[in-house]
Coordinates of C-alpha atoms and ligand atoms in Angstrom, one line a residue:
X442 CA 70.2 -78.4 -67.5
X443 CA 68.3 -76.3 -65.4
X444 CA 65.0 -74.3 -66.5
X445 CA 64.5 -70.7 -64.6
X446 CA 61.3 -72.9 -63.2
X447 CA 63.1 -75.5 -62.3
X448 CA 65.7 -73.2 -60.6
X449 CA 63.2 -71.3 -58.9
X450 CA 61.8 -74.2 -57.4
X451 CA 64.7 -75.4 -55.6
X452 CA 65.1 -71.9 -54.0
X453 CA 61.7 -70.9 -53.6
X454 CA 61.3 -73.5 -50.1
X455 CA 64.7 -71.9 -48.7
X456 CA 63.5 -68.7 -49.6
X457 CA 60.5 -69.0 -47.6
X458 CA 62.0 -70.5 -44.2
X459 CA 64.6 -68.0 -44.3
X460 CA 62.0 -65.1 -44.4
X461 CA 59.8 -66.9 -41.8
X462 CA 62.7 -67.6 -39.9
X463 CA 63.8 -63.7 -40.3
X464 CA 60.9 -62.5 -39.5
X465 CA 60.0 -65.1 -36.1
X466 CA 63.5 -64.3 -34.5
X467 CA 63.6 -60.7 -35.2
X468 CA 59.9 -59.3 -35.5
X469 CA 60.2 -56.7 -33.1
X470 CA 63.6 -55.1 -34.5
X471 CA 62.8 -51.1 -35.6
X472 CA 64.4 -50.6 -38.7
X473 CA 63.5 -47.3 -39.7
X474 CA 61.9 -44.1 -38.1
X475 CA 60.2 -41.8 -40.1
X476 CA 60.0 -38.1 -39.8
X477 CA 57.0 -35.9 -40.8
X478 CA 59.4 -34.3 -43.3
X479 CA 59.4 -38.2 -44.7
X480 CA 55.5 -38.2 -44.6
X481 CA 55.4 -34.9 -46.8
X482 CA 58.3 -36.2 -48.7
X483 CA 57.8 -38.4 -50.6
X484 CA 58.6 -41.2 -48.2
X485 CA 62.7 -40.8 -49.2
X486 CA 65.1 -42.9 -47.4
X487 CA 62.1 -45.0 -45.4
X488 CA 63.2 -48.2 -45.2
X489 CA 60.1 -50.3 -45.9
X490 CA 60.2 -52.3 -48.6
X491 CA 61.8 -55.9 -49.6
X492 CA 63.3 -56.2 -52.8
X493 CA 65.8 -58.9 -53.5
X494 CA 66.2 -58.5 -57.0
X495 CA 68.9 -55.3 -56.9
X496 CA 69.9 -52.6 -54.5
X497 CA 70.7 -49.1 -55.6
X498 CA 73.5 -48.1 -53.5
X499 CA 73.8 -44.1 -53.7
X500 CA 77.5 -44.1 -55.2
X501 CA 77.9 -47.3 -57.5
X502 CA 74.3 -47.3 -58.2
X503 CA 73.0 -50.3 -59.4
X504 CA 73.7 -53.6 -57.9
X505 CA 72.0 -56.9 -59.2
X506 CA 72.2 -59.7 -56.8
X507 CA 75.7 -58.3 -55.6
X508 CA 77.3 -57.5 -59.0
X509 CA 77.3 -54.4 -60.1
X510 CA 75.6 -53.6 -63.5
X511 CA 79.3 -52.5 -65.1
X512 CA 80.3 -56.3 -64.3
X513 CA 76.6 -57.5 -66.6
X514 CA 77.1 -54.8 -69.0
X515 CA 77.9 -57.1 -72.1
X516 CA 75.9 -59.9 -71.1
X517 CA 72.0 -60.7 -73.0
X518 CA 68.6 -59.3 -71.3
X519 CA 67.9 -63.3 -71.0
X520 CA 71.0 -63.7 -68.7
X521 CA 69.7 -60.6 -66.5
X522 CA 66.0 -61.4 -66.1
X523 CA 67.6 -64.9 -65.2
X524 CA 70.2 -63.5 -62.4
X525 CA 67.2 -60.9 -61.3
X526 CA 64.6 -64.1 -60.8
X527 CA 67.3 -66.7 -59.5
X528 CA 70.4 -64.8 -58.1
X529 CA 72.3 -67.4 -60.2
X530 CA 74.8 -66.4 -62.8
X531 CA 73.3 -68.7 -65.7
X532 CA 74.9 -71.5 -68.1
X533 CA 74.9 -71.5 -71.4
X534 CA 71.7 -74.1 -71.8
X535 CA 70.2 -71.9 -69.1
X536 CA 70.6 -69.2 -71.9
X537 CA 69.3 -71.3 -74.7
X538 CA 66.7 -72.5 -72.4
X539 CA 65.1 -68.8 -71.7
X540 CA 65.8 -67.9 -75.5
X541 CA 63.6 -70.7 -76.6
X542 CA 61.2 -70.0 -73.8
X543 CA 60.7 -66.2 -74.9
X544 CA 61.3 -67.7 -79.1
X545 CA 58.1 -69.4 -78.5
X546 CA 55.4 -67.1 -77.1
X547 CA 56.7 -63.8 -79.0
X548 CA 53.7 -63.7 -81.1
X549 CA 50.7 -61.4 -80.2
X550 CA 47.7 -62.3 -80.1
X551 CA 45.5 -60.7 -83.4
X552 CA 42.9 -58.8 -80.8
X553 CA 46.1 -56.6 -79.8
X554 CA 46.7 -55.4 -83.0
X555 CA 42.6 -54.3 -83.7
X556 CA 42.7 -52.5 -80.1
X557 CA 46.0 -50.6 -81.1
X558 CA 45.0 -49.6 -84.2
X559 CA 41.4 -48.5 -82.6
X560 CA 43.0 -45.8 -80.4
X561 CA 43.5 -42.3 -81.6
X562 CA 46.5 -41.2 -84.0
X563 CA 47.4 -38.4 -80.8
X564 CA 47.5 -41.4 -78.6
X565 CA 51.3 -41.2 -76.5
X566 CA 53.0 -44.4 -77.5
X567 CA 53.4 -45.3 -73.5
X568 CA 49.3 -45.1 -73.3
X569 CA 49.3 -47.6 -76.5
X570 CA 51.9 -49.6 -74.9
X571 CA 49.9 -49.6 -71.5
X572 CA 46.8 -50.4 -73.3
X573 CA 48.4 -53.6 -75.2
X574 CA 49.2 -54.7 -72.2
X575 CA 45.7 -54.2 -70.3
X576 CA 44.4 -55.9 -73.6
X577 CA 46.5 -58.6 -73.5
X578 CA 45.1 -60.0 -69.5
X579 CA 42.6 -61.9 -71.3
X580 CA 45.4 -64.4 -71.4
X581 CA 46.7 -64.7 -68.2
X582 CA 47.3 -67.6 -66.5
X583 CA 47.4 -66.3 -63.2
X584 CA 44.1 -65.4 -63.2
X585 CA 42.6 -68.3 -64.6
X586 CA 45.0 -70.4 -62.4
X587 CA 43.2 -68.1 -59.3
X588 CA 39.5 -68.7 -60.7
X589 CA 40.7 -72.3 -60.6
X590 CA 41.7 -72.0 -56.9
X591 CA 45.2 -72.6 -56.7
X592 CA 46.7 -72.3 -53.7
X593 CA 49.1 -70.1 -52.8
X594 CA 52.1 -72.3 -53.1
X595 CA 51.4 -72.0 -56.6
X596 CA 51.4 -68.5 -57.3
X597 CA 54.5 -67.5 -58.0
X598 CA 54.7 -70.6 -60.9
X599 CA 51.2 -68.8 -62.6
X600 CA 53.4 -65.3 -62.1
X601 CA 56.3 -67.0 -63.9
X602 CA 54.4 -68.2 -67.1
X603 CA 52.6 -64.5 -67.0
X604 CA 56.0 -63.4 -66.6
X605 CA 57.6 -65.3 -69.6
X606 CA 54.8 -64.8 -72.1
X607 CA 55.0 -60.9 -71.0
X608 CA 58.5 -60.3 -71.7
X609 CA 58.6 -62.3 -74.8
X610 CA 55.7 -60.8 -76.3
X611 CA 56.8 -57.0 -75.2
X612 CA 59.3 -56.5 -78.4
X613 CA 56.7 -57.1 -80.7
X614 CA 53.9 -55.4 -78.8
X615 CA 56.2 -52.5 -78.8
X616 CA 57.0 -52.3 -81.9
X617 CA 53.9 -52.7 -83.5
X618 CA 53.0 -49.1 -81.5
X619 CA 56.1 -47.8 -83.0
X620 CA 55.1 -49.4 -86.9
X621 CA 50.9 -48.3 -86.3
X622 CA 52.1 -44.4 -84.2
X623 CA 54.7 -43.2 -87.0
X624 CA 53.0 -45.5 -89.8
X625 CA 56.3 -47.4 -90.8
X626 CA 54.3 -49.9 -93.2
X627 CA 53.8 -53.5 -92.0
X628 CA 54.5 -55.4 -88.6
X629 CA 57.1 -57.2 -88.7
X630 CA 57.2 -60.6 -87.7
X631 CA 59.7 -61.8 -84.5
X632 CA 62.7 -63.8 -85.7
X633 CA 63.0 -66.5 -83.4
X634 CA 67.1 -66.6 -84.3
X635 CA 67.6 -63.2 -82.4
X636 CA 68.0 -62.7 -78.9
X637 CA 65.0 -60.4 -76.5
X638 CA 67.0 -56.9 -77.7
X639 CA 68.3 -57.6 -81.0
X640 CA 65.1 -59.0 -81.8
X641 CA 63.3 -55.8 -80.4
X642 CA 65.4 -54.1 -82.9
X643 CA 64.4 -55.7 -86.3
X644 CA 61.2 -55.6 -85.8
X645 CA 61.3 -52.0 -85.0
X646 CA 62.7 -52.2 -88.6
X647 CA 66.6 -51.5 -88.4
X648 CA 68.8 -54.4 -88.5
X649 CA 72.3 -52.7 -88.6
X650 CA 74.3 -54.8 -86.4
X651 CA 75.5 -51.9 -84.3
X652 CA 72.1 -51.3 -83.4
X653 CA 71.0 -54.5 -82.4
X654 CA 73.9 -54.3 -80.1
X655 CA 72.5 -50.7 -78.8
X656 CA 69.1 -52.3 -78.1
X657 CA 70.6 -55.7 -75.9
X658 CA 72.5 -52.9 -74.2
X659 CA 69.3 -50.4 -73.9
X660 CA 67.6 -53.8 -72.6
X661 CA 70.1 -54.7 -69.9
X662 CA 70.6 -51.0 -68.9
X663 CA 67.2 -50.3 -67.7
X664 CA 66.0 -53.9 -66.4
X665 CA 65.6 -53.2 -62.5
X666 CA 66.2 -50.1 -59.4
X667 CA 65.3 -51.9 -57.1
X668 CA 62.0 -51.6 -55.1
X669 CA 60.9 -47.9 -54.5
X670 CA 61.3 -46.3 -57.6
X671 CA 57.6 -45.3 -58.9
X672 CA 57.0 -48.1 -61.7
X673 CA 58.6 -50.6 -59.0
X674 CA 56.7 -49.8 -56.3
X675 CA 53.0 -49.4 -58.1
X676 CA 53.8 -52.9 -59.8
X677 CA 54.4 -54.1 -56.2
X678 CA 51.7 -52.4 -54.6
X679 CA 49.1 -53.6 -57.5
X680 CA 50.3 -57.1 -57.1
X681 CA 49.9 -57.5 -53.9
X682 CA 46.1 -57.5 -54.3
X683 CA 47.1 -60.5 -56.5
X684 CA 46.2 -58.8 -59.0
X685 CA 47.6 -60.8 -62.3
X686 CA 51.1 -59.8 -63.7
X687 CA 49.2 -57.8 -66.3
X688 CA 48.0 -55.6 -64.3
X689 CA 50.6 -55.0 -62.2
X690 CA 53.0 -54.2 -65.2
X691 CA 50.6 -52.0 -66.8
X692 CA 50.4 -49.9 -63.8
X693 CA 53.8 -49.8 -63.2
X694 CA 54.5 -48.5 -66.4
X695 CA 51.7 -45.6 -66.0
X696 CA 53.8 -44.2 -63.1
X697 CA 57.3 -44.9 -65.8
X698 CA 55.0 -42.3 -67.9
X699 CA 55.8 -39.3 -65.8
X700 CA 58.0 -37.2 -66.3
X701 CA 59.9 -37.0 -63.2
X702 CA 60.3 -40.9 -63.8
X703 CA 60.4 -42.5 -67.2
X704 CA 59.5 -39.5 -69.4
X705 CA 62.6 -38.2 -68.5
X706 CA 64.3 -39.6 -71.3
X707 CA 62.2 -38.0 -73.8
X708 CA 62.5 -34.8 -72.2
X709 CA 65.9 -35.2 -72.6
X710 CA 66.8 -35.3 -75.7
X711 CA 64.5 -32.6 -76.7
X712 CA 66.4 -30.3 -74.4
X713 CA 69.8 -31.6 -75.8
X714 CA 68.2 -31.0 -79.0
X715 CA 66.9 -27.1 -78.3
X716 CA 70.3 -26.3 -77.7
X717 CA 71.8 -27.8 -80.9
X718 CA 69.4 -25.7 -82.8
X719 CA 69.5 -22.7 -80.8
X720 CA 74.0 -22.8 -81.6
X721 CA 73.7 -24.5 -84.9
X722 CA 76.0 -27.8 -83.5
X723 CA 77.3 -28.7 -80.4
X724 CA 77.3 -25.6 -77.8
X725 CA 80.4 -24.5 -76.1
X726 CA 81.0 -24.8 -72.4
X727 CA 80.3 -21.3 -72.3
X728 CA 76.5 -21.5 -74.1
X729 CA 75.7 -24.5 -72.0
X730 CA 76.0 -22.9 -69.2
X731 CA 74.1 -19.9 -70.3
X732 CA 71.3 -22.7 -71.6
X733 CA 71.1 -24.2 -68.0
X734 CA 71.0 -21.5 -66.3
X735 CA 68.2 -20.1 -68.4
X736 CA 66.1 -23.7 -67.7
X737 CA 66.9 -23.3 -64.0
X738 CA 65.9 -19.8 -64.3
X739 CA 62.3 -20.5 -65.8
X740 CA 61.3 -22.7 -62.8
X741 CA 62.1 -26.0 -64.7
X742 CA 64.4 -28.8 -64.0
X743 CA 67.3 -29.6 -66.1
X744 CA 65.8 -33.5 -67.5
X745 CA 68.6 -36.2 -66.6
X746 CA 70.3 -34.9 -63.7
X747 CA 69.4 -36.0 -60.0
X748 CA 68.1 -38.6 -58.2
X749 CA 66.2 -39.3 -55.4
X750 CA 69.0 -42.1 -54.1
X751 CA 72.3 -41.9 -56.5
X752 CA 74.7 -39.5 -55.1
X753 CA 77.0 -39.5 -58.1
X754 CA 77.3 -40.2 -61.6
X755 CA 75.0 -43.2 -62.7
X756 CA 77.1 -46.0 -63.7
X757 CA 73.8 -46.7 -66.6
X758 CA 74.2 -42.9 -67.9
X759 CA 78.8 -44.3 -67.8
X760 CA 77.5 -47.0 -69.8
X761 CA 75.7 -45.4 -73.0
X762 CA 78.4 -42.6 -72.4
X763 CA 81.5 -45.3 -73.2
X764 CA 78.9 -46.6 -76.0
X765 CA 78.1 -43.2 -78.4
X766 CA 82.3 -42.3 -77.5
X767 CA 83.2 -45.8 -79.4
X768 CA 80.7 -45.3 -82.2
X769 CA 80.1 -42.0 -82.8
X770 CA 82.0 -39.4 -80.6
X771 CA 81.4 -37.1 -83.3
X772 CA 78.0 -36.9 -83.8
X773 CA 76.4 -33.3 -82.9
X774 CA 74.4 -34.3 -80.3
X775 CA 75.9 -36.6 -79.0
X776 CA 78.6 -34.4 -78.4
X777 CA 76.3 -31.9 -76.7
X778 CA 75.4 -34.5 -74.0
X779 CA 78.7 -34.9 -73.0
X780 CA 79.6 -31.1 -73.3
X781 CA 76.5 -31.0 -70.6
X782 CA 77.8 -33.5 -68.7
X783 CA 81.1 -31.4 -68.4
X784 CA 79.3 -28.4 -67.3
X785 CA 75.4 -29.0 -65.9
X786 CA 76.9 -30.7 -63.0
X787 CA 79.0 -27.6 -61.7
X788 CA 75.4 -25.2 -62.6
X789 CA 73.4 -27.9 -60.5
X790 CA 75.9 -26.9 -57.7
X791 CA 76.2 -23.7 -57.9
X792 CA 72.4 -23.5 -58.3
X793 CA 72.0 -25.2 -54.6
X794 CA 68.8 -27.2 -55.3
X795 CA 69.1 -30.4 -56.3
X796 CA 71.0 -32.8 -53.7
X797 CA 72.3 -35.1 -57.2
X798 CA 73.6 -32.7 -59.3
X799 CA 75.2 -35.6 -61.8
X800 CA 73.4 -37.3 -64.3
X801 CA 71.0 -40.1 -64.3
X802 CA 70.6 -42.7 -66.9
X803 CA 68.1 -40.5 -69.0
X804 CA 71.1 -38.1 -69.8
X805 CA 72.4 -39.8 -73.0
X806 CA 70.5 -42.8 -73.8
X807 CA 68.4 -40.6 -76.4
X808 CA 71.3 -39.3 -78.1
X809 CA 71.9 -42.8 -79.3
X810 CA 68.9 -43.9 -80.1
X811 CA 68.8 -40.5 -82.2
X812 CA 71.9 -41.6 -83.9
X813 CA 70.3 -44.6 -85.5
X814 CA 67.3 -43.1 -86.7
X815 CA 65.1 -43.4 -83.7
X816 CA 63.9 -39.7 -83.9
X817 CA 60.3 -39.9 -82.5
X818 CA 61.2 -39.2 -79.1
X819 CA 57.7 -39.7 -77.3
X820 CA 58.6 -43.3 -78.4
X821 CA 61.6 -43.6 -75.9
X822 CA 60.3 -44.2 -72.8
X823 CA 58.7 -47.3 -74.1
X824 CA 62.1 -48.5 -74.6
X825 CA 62.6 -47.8 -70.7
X826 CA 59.6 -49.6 -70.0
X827 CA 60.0 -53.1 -72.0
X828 CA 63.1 -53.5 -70.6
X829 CA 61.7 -52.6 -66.9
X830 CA 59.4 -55.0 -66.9
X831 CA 62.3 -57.4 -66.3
X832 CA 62.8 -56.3 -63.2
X833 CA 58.7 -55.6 -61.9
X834 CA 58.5 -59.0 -63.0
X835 CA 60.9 -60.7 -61.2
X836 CA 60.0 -58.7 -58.3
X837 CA 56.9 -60.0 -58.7
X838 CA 57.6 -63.6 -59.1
X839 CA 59.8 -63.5 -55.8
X840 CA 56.9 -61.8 -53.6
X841 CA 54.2 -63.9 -54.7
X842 CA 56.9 -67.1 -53.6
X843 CA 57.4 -65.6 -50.3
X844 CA 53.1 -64.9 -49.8
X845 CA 54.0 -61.4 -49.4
X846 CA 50.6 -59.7 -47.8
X847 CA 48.8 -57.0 -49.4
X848 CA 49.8 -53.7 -49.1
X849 CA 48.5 -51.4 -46.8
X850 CA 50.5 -48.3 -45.1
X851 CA 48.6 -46.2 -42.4
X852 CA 47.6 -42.5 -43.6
X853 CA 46.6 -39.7 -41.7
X854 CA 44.8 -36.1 -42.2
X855 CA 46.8 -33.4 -41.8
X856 CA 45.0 -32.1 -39.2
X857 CA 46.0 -35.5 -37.4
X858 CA 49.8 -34.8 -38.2
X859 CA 49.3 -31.1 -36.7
X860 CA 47.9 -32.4 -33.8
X861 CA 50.7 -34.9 -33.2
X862 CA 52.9 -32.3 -33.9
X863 CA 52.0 -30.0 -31.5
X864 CA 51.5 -32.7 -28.5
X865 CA 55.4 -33.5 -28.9
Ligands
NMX1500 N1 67.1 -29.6 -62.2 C1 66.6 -28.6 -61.4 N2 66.2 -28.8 -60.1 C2 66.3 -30.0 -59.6 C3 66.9 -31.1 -60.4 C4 67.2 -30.8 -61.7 N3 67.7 -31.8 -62.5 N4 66.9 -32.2 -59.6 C5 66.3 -31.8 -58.4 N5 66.0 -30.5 -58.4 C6 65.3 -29.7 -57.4 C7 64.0 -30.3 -57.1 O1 63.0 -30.0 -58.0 C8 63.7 -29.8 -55.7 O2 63.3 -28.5 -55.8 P1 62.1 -27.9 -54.8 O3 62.8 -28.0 -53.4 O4 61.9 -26.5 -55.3 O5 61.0 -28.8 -54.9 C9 65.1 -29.8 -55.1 O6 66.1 -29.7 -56.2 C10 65.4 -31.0 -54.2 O7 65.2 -32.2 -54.9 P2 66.0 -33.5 -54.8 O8 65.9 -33.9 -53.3 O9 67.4 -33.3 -55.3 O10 65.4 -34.5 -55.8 P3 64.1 -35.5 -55.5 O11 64.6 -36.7 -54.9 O12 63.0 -34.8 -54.9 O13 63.7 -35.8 -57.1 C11 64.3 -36.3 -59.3 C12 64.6 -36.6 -57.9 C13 64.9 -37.3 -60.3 C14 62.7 -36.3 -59.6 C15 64.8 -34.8 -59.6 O14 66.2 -34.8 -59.5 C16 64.4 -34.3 -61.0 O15 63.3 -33.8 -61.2 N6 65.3 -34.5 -62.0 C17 65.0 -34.1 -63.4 C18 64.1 -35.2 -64.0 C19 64.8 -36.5 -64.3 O16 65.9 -36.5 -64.8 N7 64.1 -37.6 -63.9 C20 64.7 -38.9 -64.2 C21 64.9 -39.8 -63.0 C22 65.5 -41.1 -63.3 N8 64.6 -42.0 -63.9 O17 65.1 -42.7 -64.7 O18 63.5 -42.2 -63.6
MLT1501 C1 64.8 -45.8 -62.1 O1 65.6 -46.4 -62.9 O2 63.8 -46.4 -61.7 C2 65.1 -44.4 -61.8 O3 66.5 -44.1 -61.8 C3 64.3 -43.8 -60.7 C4 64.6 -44.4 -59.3 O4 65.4 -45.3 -59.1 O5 64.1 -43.7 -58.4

C-alpha cells in the first residue's frame, strides 16, 4: 500500500527533471502573444499558467489528469483529491488510507468555534468560512516547518500535511457556520465511519441517504478548473510568496465569493426561485422567455449561463441535471431549471452578448440542494468552496514540488499602452 505521500514522493524527483528538462531544451519557445484587447480583458485565452491538475477543454469541459469528470462522476472526493495530487487512479487501501488520513484530523480546534461565534449575525457565511480558515493558520505546519528553515525540497511535504488537515477539517468548519448562521442547535460532531461528503452532510444535520449521496457528488463536482479561474489563480498567486496553504485557500475562496465566480450559485437559485413565485410553479416556455428577456433587459446577466472558456453545455451543470431527473423530476423548481435550460440558451443567442450562451455548473446545483432542505441560499457557495479547495490544494502541493517562483507579471499605465499603441 501506497500513502498519497508516499506516492507523491516517487513522482515528485521525475516531476522536477522533466520541468527542468522542459524548460532547458525549449526556454526560448513563444507560446502565446497577447493583444491589448487581452490586457484590458481580463487576460482570456493567455496562455501563462501551469496547471497539471485538470484542463478545461471548451467543449467537454472538465478534464482531470486526462479523464473526463463524467468518467469520476460516481467515484468519492478522497479518490479525486488523490487522482488531482498524484495523476494515479487510486486502490482501494489508497482509499482507506486518505479516509483514515482526513478520519483523524476532522476535529476543529475549540479557538475556531469562539471566533465564529464572535462575528456578527449579518456576517455572509463565505466571510465566516474565510475567517475559520484565516483563524485556523495558527496551525500550520508550513509555516512553522519555514520558521524552522526547511529547505525547499521539503515544501511541498509541509503543503501536503496543511493540505490534509485542511480538507479534513473543512466539513466540520463548514458546517458549524451553517449550525452558528441559521442557529440549527448544537455542532455536530464528525463521524469518522463517513466518507469527506457524506460526512459533510450529517453534520450539516440531514442524514437521508440520498443526500449524502448529493453532497459526495456536490464534492466531486466542484473539486478543480484548472489554473485561471479566479479562486485558482489567487490561491496560486498567494502561494507563491510561500505563503502557508492557509492563506492561500482563504484568498482563493474570497475571489469564489464574487458573484461573477462562486456566488453564482446563490444567485441562481434565487432567480429560478423569482420566477416560481412570479407563475405560482414551474413557468412555461413562453414566461421564461418573457422572464429572461426582462433580466437581460434591466442590464443584468442571466446567473448560470456563460463562461469565460466552455463553449457548450458544462458536463458539471449534465451531471446534477441527470441527478434531480432520477430523484425528483417533479419538483417545481427543479423543473423550472430545466424549463430554462430548454429556453435561456436560444434568448442568450438571440440576445448576441454572451459568447457561452449554455449553462455552467451554477445552473441547477441549487435546485437540489433546495430539494433537501438546504433553503438558505447565501450558504451555497460555501458548498462550492469546500469542495474547491481540493483542487487549490493540489495545485498547490504540485507548484511548491516543482519550486515554482513567485509571481510577478509586468503592468503598465495606460498612458504607456497608448504610447505603444500609437508607435506601431
Ligand atoms: N447573461 C447576460 N449577459 C452575459 C452573460 C449572461 N449569462 N454571460 C455573458 N454576458 C455578457 C457579458 O456580461 C459581456 O457583456 P459586456 O460586453 O456588456 O461586458 C458579454 O456578454 C461578453 O461576455 P463573455 O465574453 O461571454 O463572458 P466573460 O468571459 O467575460 O464572463 C462569465 C464569463 C461567467 C463571468 C459571464 O458569462 C457571466 O457573467 N455569467 C453569469 C454569471 C455566472 O453564471 N457566473 C458563474 C461562472 C461559473 N463559476 O462557477 O464560477
Ligand atoms: C470554475 O469552476 O472555476 C468556474 O467554472 C469558473 C472558471 O472556470 O473560470
Amino acid at each position: 500500500m501506497a500513502s498519497i505521500k508516499d506516492t507523491l514522493a516517487a513522482l515528485v524527483p521525475e516531476m522536477q527533471a522533466e520541468i527542468r528538462g522542459l524548460v532547458k531544451a525549449h526556454g526560448d519557445k513563444v507560446v502565446s502573444e497577447v493583444t491589448l484587447k487581452q490586457v484590458y480583458g481580463g487576460m482570456r485565452g493567455v496562455k501563462a499558467l501551469v496547471c497539471d491538475t485538470s484542463m478545461v477543454d471548451p467543449i467537454d469541459g472538465l478534464i482531470i489528469r486526462g479523464i473526463p469528470l463524467a468518467k469520476v462522476t460516481d467515484r468519492l472526493a478522497e479518490e479525486i483529491f488523490y487522482i488531482l495530487c498524484t495523476g494515479k487512479l487510486p486502490e482501494e487501501e489508497d482509499i482507506d488510507d486518505l479516509k483514515a488520513e482526513f478520519a483523524k484530523r476532522s476535529e476543529l480546534p475549540g479557538f475556531v468555534i469562539d471566533v465564529l461565534k464572535a462575528l456578527p449575525k449579518s456576517a455572509h457565511p463565505m466571510a465566516m468560512l474565510i475567517t475559520g480558515i484565516a483563524a485556523m493558520e495558527d496551525i500550520s505546519y508550513f509555516r512553522k516547518r519555514y520558521d524552522e528553515g526547511m529547505t525547499r525540497d521539503e515544501m511541498w511535504e509541509a503543503a501536503l500535511e496543511d493540505s490534509l488537515q485542511l480538507l479534513a477539517k473543512l466539513p466540520a468548519l463548514a458546517s458549524a457556520v451553517y449550525r452558528i448562521k441559521y442557529d440549527k442547535g448544537d455542532i455536530i460532531a464528525p463521524d469518522p465511519s463517513l466518507n469527506w461528503g457524506a460526512n459533510f452532510a450529517h453534520m450539516l444535520g440531514n442524514d437521508d441517504p440520498d443526500f449524502h449521496d448529493l453532497m459526495r457528488l456536490y464534492m466531486v463536482l466542484h473539486c478543480d478548473h484548472e489554473g485561471g479561474n479566479v479562486s485558482a489563480f489567487t490561491a496560486h498567486t498567494v502561494g507563491s510568496a510561500l505563503s502557508d496553504p492557509y492563506y492561500a485557500v482563504a484568498a482563493g475562496l474570497s475571489g469564489l465569493a464574487g458573484p461573477l465566480h462562486g456566488l453564482a450559485n446563490q444567485e441562481c437559485l434565487k432567480f429560478i426561485i423569482g420566477i416560481v413565485e412570479r407563475y405560482g410553479g414551474a413557468p412555461t416556455e413562453e414566461q421564461m422567455k418573457d422572464y429572461a428577456w426582462e433580466v437581460l433587459n434591466s442590464g443584468r446577466v442571466v446567473p448560470g449561463y456563460g463562461h469565460a472558456v466552455l463553449r457548450a453545455t458544462d458536463p458539471r451543470f449534465t451531471a446534477f441535471h441527470a441527478f434531480g431527473e432520477s430523484h425528483f423530476p417533479d419538483d417545481p423548481i427543479f423543473r423550472t431549471v430545466s424549463v430554462a435550460f430548454n429556453v435561456i440558451p436560444g434568448v442568450l443567442q438571440e440576445h448576441g452578448k454572451a459568447a457561452n450562451p449554455w449553462p455552467n455548473v451554477d445552473a441547477g446545483s441549487g435546485a437540489l440542494l433546495y430539494h433537501y432542505g438546504i433553503t438558505e441560499m447565501d450558504f451555497y457557495t460555501v458548498f462550492f468552496g469546500v469542495s474547491r479547495a481540493m483542487g487549490l490544494l493540489s495545485q498547490l502541493i504540485l507548484s511548491r514540488a516543482w519550486w515554482e517562483p513567485i509571481t510577478r507579471p509586468k503592468s503598465h499605465t495606460t498612458d504607456w499602452y497608448k504610447a505603444f499603441a500609437e508607435k506601431k
